[in-house]
mmCIF file of C-alpha atoms and ligand atoms in Angstrom:
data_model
loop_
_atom_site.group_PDB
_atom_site.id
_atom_site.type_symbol
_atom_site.label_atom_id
_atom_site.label_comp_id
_atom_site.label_asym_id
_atom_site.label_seq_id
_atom_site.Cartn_x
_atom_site.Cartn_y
_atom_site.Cartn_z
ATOM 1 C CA UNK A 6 37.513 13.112 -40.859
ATOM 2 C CA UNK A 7 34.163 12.304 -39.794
ATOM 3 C CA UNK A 8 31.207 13.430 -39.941
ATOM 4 C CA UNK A 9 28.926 13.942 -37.271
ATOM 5 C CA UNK A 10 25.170 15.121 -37.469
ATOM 6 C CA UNK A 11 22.164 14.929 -34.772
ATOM 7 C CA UNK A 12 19.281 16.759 -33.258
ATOM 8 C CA UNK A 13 16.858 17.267 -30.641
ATOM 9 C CA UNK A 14 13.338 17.876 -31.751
ATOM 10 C CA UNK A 15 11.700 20.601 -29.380
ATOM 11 C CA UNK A 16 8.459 18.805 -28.565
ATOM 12 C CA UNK A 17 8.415 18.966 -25.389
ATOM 13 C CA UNK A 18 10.350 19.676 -22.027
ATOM 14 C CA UNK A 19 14.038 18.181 -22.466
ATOM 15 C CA UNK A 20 14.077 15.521 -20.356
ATOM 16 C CA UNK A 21 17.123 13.430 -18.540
ATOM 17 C CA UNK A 22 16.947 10.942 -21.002
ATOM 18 C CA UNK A 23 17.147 13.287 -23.911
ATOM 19 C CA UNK A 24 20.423 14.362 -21.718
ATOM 20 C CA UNK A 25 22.295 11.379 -20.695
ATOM 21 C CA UNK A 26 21.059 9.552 -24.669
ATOM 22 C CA UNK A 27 22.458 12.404 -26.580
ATOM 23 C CA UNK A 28 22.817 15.683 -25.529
ATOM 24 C CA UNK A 29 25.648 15.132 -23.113
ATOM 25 C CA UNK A 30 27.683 13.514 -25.184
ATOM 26 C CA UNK A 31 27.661 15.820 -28.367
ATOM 27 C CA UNK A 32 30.622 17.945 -27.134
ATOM 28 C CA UNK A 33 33.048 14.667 -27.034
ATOM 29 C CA UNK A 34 32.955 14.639 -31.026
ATOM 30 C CA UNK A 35 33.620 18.135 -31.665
ATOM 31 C CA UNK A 36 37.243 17.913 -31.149
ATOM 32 C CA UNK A 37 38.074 15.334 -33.685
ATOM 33 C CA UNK A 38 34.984 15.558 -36.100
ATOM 34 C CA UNK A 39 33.188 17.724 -38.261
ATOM 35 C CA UNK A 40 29.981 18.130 -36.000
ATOM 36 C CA UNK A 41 26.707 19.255 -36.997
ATOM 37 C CA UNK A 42 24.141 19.870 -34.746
ATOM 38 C CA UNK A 43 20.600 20.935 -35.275
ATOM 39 C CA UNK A 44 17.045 21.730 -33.596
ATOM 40 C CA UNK A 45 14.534 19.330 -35.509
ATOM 41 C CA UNK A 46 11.534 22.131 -35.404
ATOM 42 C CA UNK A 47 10.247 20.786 -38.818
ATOM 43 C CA UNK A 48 10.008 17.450 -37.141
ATOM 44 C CA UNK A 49 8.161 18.953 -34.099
ATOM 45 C CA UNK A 50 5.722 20.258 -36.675
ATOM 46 C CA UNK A 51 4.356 16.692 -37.295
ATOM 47 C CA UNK A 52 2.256 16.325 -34.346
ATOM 48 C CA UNK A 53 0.485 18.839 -32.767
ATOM 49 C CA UNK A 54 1.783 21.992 -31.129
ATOM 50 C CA UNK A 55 1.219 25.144 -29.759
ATOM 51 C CA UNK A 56 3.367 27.844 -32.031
ATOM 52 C CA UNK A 57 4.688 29.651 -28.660
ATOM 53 C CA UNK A 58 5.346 26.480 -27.090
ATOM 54 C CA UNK A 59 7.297 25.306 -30.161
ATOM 55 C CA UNK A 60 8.983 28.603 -30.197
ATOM 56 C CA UNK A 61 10.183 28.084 -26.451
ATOM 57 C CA UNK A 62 11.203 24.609 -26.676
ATOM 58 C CA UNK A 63 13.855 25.668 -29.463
ATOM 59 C CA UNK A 64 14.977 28.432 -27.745
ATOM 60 C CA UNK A 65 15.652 26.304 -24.587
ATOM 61 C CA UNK A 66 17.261 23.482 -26.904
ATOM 62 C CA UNK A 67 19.706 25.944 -28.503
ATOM 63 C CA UNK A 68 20.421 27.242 -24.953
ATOM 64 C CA UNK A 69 20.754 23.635 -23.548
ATOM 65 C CA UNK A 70 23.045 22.504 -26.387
ATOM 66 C CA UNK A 71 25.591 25.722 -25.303
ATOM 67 C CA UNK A 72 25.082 24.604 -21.726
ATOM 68 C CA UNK A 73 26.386 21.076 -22.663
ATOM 69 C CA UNK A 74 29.421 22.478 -24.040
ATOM 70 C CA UNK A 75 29.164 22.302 -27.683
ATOM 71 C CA UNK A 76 31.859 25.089 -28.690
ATOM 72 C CA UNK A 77 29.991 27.381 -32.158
ATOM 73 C CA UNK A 78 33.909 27.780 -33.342
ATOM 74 C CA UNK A 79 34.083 24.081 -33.601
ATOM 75 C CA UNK A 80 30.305 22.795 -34.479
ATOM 76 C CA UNK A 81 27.559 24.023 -36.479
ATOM 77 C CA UNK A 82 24.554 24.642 -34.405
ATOM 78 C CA UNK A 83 21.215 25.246 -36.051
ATOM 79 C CA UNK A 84 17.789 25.170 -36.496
ATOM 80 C CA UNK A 85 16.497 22.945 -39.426
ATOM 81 C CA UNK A 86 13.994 24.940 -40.857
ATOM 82 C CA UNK A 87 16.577 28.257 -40.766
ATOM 83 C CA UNK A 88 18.281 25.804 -43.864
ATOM 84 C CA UNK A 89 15.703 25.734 -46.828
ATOM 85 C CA UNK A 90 17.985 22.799 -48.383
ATOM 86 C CA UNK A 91 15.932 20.105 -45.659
ATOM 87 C CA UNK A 92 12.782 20.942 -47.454
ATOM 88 C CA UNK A 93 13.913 20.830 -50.357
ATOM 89 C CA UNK A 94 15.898 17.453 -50.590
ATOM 90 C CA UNK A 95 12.863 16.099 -48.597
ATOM 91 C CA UNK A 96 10.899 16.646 -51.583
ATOM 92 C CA UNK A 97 12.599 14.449 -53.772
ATOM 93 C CA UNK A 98 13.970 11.973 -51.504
ATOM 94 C CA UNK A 99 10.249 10.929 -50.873
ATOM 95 C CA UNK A 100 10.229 9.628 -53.677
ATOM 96 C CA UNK A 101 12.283 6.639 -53.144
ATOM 97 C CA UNK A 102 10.897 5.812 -50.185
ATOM 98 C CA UNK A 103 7.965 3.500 -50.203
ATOM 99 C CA UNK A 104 4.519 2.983 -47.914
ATOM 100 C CA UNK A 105 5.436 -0.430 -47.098
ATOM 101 C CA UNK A 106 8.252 0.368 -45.198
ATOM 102 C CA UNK A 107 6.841 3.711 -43.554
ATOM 103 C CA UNK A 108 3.982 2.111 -42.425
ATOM 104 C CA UNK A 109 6.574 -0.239 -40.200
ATOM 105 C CA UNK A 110 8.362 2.113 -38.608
ATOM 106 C CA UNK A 111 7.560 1.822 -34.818
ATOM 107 C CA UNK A 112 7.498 5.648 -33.489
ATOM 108 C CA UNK A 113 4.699 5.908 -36.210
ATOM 109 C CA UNK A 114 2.926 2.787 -34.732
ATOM 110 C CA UNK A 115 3.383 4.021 -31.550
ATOM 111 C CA UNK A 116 2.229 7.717 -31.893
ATOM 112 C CA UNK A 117 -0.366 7.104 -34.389
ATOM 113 C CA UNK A 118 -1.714 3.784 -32.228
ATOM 114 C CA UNK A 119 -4.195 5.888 -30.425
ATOM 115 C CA UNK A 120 -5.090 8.057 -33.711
ATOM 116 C CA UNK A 121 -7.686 7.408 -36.549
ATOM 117 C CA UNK A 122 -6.852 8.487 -40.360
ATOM 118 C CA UNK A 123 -8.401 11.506 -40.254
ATOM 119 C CA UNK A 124 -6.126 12.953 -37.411
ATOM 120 C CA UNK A 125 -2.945 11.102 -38.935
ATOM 121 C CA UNK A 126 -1.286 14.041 -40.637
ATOM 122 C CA UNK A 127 1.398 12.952 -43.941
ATOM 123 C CA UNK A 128 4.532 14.649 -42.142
ATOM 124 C CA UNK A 129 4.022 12.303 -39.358
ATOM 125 C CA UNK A 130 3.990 9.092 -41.911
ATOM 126 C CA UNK A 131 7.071 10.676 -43.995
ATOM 127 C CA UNK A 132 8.560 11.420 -40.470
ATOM 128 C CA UNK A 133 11.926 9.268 -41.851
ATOM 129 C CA UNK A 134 12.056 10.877 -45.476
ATOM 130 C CA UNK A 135 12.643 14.108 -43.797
ATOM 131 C CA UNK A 136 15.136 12.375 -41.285
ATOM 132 C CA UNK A 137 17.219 11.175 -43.494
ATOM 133 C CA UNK A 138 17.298 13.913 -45.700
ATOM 134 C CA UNK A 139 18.119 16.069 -42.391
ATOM 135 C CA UNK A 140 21.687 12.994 -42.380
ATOM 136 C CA UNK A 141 22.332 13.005 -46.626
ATOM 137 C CA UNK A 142 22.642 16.756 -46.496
ATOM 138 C CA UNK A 143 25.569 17.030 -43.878
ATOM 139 C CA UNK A 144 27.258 13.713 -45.599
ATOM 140 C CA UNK A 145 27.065 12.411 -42.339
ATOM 141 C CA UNK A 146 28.785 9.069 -41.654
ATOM 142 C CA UNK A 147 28.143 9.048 -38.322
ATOM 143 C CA UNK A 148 24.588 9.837 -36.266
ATOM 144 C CA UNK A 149 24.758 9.034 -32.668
ATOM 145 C CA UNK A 150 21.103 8.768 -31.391
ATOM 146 C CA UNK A 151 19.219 6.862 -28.400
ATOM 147 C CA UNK A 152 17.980 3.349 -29.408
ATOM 148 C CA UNK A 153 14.784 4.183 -29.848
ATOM 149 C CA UNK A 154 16.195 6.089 -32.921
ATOM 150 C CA UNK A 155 18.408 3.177 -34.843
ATOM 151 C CA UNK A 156 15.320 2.345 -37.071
ATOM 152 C CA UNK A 157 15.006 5.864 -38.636
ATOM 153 C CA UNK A 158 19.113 5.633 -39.290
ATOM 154 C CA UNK A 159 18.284 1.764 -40.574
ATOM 155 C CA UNK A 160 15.958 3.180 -43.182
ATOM 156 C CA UNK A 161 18.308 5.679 -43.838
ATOM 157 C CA UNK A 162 20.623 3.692 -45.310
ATOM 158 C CA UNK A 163 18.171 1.556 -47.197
ATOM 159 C CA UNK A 164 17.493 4.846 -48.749
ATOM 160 C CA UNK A 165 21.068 5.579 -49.639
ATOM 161 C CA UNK A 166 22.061 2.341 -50.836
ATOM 162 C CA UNK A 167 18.619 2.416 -52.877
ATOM 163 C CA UNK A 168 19.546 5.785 -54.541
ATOM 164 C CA UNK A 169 23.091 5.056 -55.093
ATOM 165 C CA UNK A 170 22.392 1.798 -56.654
ATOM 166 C CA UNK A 171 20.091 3.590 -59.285
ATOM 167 C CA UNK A 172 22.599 6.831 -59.887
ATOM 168 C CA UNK A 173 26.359 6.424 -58.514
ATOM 169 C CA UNK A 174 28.411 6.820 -55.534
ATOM 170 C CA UNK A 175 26.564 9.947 -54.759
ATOM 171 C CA UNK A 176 25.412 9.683 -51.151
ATOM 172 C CA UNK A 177 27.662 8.934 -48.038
ATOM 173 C CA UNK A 178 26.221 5.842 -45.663
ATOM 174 C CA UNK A 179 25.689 6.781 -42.142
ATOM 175 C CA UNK A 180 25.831 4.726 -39.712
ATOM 176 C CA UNK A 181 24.380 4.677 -35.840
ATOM 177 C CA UNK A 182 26.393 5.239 -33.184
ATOM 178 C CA UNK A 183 24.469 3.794 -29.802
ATOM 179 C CA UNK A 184 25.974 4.535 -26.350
ATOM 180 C CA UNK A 185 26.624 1.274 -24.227
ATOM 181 C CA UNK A 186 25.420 2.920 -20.965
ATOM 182 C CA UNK A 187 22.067 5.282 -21.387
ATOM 183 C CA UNK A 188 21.239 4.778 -24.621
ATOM 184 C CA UNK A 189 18.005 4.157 -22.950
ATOM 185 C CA UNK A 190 16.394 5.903 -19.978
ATOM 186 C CA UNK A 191 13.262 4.399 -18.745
ATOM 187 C CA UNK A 192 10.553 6.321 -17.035
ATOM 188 C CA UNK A 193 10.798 6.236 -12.765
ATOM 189 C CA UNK A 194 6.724 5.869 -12.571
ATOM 190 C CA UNK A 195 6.905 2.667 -14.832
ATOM 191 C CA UNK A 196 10.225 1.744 -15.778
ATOM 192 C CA UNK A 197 9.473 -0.856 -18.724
ATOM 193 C CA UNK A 198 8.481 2.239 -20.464
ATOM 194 C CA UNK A 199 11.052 4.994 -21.966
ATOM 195 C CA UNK A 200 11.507 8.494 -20.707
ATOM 196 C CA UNK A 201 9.975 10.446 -23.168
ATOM 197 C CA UNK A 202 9.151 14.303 -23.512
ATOM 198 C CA UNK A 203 6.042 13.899 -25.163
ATOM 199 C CA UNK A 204 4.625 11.588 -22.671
ATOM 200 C CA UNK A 205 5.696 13.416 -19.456
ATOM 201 C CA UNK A 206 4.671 10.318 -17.073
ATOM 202 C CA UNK A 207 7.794 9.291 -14.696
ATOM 203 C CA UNK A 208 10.471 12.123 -16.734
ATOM 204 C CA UNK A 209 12.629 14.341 -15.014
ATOM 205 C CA UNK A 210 12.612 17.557 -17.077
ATOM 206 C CA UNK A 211 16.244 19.076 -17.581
ATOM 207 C CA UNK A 212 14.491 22.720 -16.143
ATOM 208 C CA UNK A 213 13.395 21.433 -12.671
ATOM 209 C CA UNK A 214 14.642 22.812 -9.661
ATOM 210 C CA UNK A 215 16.987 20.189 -7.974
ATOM 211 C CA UNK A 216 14.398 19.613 -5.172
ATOM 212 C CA UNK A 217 11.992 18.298 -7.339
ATOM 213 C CA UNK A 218 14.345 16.151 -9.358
ATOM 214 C CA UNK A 219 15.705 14.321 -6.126
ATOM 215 C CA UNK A 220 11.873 14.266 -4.659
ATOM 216 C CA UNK A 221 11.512 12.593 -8.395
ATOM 217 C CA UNK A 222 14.370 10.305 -7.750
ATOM 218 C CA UNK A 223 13.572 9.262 -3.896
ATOM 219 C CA UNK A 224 10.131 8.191 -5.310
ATOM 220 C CA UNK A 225 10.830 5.991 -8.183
ATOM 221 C CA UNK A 226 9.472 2.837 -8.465
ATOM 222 C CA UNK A 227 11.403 0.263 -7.348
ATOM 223 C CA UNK A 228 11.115 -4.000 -7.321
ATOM 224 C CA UNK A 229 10.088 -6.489 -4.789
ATOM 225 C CA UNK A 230 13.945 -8.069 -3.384
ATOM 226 C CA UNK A 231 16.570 -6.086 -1.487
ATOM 227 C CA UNK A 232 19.260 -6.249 -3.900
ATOM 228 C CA UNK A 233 20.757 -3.554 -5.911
ATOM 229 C CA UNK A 234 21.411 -5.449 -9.364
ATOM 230 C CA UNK A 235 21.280 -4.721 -12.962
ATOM 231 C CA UNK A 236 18.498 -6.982 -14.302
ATOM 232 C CA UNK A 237 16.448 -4.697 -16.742
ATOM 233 C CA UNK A 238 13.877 -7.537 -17.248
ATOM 234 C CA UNK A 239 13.501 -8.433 -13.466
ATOM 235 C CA UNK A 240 14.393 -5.455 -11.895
ATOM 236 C CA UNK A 241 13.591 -2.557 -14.349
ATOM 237 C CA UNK A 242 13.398 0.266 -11.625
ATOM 238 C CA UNK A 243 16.389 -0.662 -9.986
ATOM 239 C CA UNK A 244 18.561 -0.758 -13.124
ATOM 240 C CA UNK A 245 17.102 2.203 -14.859
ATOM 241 C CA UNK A 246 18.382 4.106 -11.576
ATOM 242 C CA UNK A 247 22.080 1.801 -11.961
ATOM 243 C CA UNK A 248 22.013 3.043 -15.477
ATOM 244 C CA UNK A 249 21.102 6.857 -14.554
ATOM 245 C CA UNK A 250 23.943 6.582 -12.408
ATOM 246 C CA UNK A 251 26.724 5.179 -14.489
ATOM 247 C CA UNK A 252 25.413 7.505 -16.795
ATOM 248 C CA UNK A 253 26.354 10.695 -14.709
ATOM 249 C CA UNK A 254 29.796 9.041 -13.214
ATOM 250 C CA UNK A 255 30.799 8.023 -16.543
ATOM 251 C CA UNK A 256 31.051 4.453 -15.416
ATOM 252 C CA UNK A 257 30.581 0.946 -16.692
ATOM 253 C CA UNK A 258 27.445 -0.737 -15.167
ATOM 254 C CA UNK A 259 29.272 -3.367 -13.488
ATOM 255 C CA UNK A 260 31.206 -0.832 -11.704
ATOM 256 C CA UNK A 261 28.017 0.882 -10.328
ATOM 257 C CA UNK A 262 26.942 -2.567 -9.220
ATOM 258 C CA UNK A 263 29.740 -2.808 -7.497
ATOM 259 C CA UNK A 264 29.489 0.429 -6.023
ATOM 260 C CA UNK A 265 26.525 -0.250 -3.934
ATOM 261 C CA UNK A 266 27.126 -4.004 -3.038
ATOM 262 C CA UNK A 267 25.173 -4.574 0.247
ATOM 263 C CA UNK A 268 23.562 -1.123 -0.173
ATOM 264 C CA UNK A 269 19.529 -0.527 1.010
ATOM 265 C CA UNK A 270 16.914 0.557 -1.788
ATOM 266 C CA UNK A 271 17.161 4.438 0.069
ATOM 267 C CA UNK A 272 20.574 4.700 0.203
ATOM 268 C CA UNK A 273 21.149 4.038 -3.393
ATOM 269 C CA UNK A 274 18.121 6.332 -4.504
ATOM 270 C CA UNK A 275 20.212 8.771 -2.167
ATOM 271 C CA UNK A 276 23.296 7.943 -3.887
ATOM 272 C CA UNK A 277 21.673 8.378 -7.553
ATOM 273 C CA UNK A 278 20.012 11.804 -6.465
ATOM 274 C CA UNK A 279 23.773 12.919 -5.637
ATOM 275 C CA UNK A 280 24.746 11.577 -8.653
ATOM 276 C CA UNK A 281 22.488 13.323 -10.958
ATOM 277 C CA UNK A 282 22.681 16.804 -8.751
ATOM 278 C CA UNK A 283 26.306 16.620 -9.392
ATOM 279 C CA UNK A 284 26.034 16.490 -13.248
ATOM 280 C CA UNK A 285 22.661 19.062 -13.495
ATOM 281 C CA UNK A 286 23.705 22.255 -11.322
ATOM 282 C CA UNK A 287 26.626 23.061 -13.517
ATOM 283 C CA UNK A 288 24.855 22.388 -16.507
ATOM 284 C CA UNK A 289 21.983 24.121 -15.424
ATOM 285 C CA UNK A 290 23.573 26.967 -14.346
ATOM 286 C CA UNK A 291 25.472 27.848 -17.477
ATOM 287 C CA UNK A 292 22.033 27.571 -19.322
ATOM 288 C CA UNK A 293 20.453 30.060 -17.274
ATOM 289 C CA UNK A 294 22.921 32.233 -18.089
ATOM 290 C CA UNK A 295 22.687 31.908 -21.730
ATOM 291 C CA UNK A 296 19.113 31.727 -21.318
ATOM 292 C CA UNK A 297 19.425 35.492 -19.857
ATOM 293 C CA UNK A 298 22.305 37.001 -22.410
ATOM 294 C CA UNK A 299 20.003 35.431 -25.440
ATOM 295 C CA UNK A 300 24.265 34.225 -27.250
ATOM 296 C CA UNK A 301 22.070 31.543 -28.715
ATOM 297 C CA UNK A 302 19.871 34.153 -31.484
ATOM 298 C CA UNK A 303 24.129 34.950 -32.529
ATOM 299 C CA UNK A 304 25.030 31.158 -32.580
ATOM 300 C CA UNK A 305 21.676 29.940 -34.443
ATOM 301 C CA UNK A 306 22.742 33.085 -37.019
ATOM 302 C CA UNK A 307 25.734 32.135 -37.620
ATOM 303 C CA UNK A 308 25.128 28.201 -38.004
ATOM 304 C CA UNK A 309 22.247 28.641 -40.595
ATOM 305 C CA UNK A 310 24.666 30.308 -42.860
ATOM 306 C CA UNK A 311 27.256 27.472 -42.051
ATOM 307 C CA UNK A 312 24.831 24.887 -42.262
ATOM 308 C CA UNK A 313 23.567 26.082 -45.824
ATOM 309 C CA UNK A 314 27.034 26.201 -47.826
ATOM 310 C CA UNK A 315 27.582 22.560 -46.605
ATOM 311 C CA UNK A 316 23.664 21.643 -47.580
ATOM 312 C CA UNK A 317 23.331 23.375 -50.244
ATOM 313 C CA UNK A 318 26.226 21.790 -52.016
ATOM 314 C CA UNK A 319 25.174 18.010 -51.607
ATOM 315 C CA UNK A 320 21.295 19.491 -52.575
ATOM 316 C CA UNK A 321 22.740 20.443 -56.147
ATOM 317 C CA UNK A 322 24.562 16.706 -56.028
ATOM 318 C CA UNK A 323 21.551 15.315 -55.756
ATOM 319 C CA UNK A 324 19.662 17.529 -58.260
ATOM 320 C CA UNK A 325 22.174 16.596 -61.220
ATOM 321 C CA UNK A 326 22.141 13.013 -60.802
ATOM 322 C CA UNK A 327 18.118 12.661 -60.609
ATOM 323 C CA UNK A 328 18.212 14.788 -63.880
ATOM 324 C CA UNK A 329 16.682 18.578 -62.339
ATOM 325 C CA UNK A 330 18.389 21.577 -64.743
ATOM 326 C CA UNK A 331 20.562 23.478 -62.019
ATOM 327 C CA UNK A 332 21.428 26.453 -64.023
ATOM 328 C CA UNK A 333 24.597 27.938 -61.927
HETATM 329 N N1 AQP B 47 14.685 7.975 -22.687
HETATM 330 C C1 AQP B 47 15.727 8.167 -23.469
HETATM 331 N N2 AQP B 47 16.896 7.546 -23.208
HETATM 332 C C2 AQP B 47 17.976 7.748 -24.000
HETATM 333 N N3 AQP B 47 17.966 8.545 -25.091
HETATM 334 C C3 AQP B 47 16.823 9.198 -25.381
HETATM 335 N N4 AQP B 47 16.485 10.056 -26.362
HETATM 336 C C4 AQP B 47 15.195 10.419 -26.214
HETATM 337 N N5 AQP B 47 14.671 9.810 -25.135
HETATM 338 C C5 AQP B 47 15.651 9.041 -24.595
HETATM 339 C C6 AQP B 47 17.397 10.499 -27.394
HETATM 340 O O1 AQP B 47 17.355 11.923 -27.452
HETATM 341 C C7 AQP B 47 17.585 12.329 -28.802
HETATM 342 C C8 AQP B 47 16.561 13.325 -29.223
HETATM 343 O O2 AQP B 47 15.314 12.744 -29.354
HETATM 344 P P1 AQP B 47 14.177 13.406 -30.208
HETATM 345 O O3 AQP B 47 13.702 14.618 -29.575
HETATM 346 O O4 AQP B 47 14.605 13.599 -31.604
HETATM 347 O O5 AQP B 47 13.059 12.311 -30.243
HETATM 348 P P2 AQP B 47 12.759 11.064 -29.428
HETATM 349 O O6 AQP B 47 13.810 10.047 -29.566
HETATM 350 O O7 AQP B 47 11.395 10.619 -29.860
HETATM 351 O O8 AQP B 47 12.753 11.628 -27.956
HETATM 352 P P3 AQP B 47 11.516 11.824 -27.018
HETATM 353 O O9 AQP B 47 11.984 12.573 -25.806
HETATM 354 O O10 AQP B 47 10.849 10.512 -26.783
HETATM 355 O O11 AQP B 47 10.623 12.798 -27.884
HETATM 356 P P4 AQP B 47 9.113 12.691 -28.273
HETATM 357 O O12 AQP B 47 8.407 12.398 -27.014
HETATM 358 O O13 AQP B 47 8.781 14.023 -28.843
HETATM 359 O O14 AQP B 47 8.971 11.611 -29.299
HETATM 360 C C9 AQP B 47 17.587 11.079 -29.667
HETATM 361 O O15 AQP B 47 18.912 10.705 -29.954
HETATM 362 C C10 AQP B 47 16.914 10.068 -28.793
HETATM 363 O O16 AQP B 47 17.288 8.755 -29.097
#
């Protein structure tokens, strides 16, 4: 059976992209998988954040993950730092991980770009040692994550081939699991850039009202031409909007090209607004309502303690084989 682990990390304001990339889809593995799923609050730690804010953001992520219909009886649900194992294996898994290949990774070129040394904190460097520690415990062979995210899964698995080269068959490989249609949502103000929660420009946050989301929608930047086609390097506005709303339809692209065939700029931003009303209100209603009964402090409960056996056992794994005393 598979294996299935990913997370959220509560930065910021869920956004639509965090929604349509991953969040949305987590419920269709539950079913047939082993699913873990888990607030990354120890990776929100690695850039600057208010502790209230941080506090908020998980709560709402717990809430949002119920809202999406991720079933406790059939996932694990938790919040990273609730499992001390994450810490733990992070500490020696940094060790065969190397500068060279940190200093590559693109989210830390991109959120560092603006920063000089002395503001550039170590979590934020070691970002992927903790990431793939957060896959190795779970034995996860599968981690389905937005494409902005393959390269911290790519490292990943240098990591495990590296370590299971030098001491057995000891870790599973994980692999990444991309979506074909939203793995990718671009921002409406400037569409060659993604949606992103920590750099609010052009996002539609998962907790606006409706109004504001199709005001949002109705004022997205479009492209010069008439023509409603998906052309992400021509057209970027016009298929970030085609991809929004394949996305919520559950459609092909080519099907929601075909869908508005001869249709004006207005009355496909009409047609997306629909779109993406349709999929929110549900979703937004159930999360009020577990917002307001608080079922996620139960569910978070519950999953640390699930979420350690499992962690704890591959921790120990580890420890033997890199030659730590575990005294049972
Ligand atoms: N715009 C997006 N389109 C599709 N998928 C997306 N994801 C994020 N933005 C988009 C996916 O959401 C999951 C959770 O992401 P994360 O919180 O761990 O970090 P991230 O990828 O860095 O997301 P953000 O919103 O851009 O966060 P910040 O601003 O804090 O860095 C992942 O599967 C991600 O791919």
């Amino acid at each position: 059976m598979d294996r299935i682990l990913s997370g959220i990390k509560p930065t910021g304001q869920l956004t639509l992209g965090n929604y349509l990339g991953a969040l949305k889809h987590f419920k269709d593995f539950q079913d047939q998988s082993e699913v873990f799923i888990f607030i990354a609050d120890l990776h929100a730690l690695t850039l600057p954040i208010d502790p209230e804010v941080l506090r908020n953001n998980s709560i709402d992520i717990a809430s949002f993950y119920l809202a999406s219909g991720l079933d406790p009886k059939k996932c694990t649900i938790f919040l990273q730092s609730s499992v001390s194992a994450h810490a733990e294996l992070n500490a020696i898994m940094q060790n065969y991980l190397f500068m060279g290949e940190l200093k590559r990774m693109t989210q830390f070129k991109d959120k560092c770009s603006k920063m000089n040394d002395s503001q550039i904190g170590l979590g934020i460097f070691a970002y992927p040692v903790l990431m793939a520690s957060d896959i190795i415990l779970y034995d996860a062979n599968i981690v389905p994550v937005g494409e902005d995210q393959i390269q911290h899964v790519e490292i990943t698995r240098d990591l495990v081939h590296r370590f299971n080269t030098k001491y057995g068959d000891i870790l599973i490989m994980p692999k990444a699991q991309i979506r074909k249609v939203g793995a990718r949502i671009m921002s409406l103000s400037d569409p060659t850039k993604k949606m992103s929660k920590s750099d609010p420009k052009g996002d539609i946050f998962l907790k606006d009202d409706m109004k504001t989301i199709r005001k949002k929608i109705m004022s997205a930047v479009t492209d010069s031409g008439t023509e409603v086609k998906y052309d992400p390097e021509n057209k970027p506005g016009i298929s970030n909007l085609l991809t929004i709303y394949a996305s919520c339809k559950d459609i092909s692209i080519e099907e929601a090209e075909k869908t508005f065939n001869g249709f004006r700029y207005g009355d496909f931003k009409k047609a997306v607004a629909d779109a993406v009303e349709e999929e929110l209100t549900p979703f937004k209603q159930r999360y009020e309502e577990i917002i307001a009964s608080k079922a996620y402090v139960k569910v978070l409960k519950e999953g640390a303690e699930k979420a350690s056996k499992v962690a704890s056992k591959t921790l120990k794994r580890v420890q033997k084989a890199v030659g730590l005393l575990t005294i049972d």
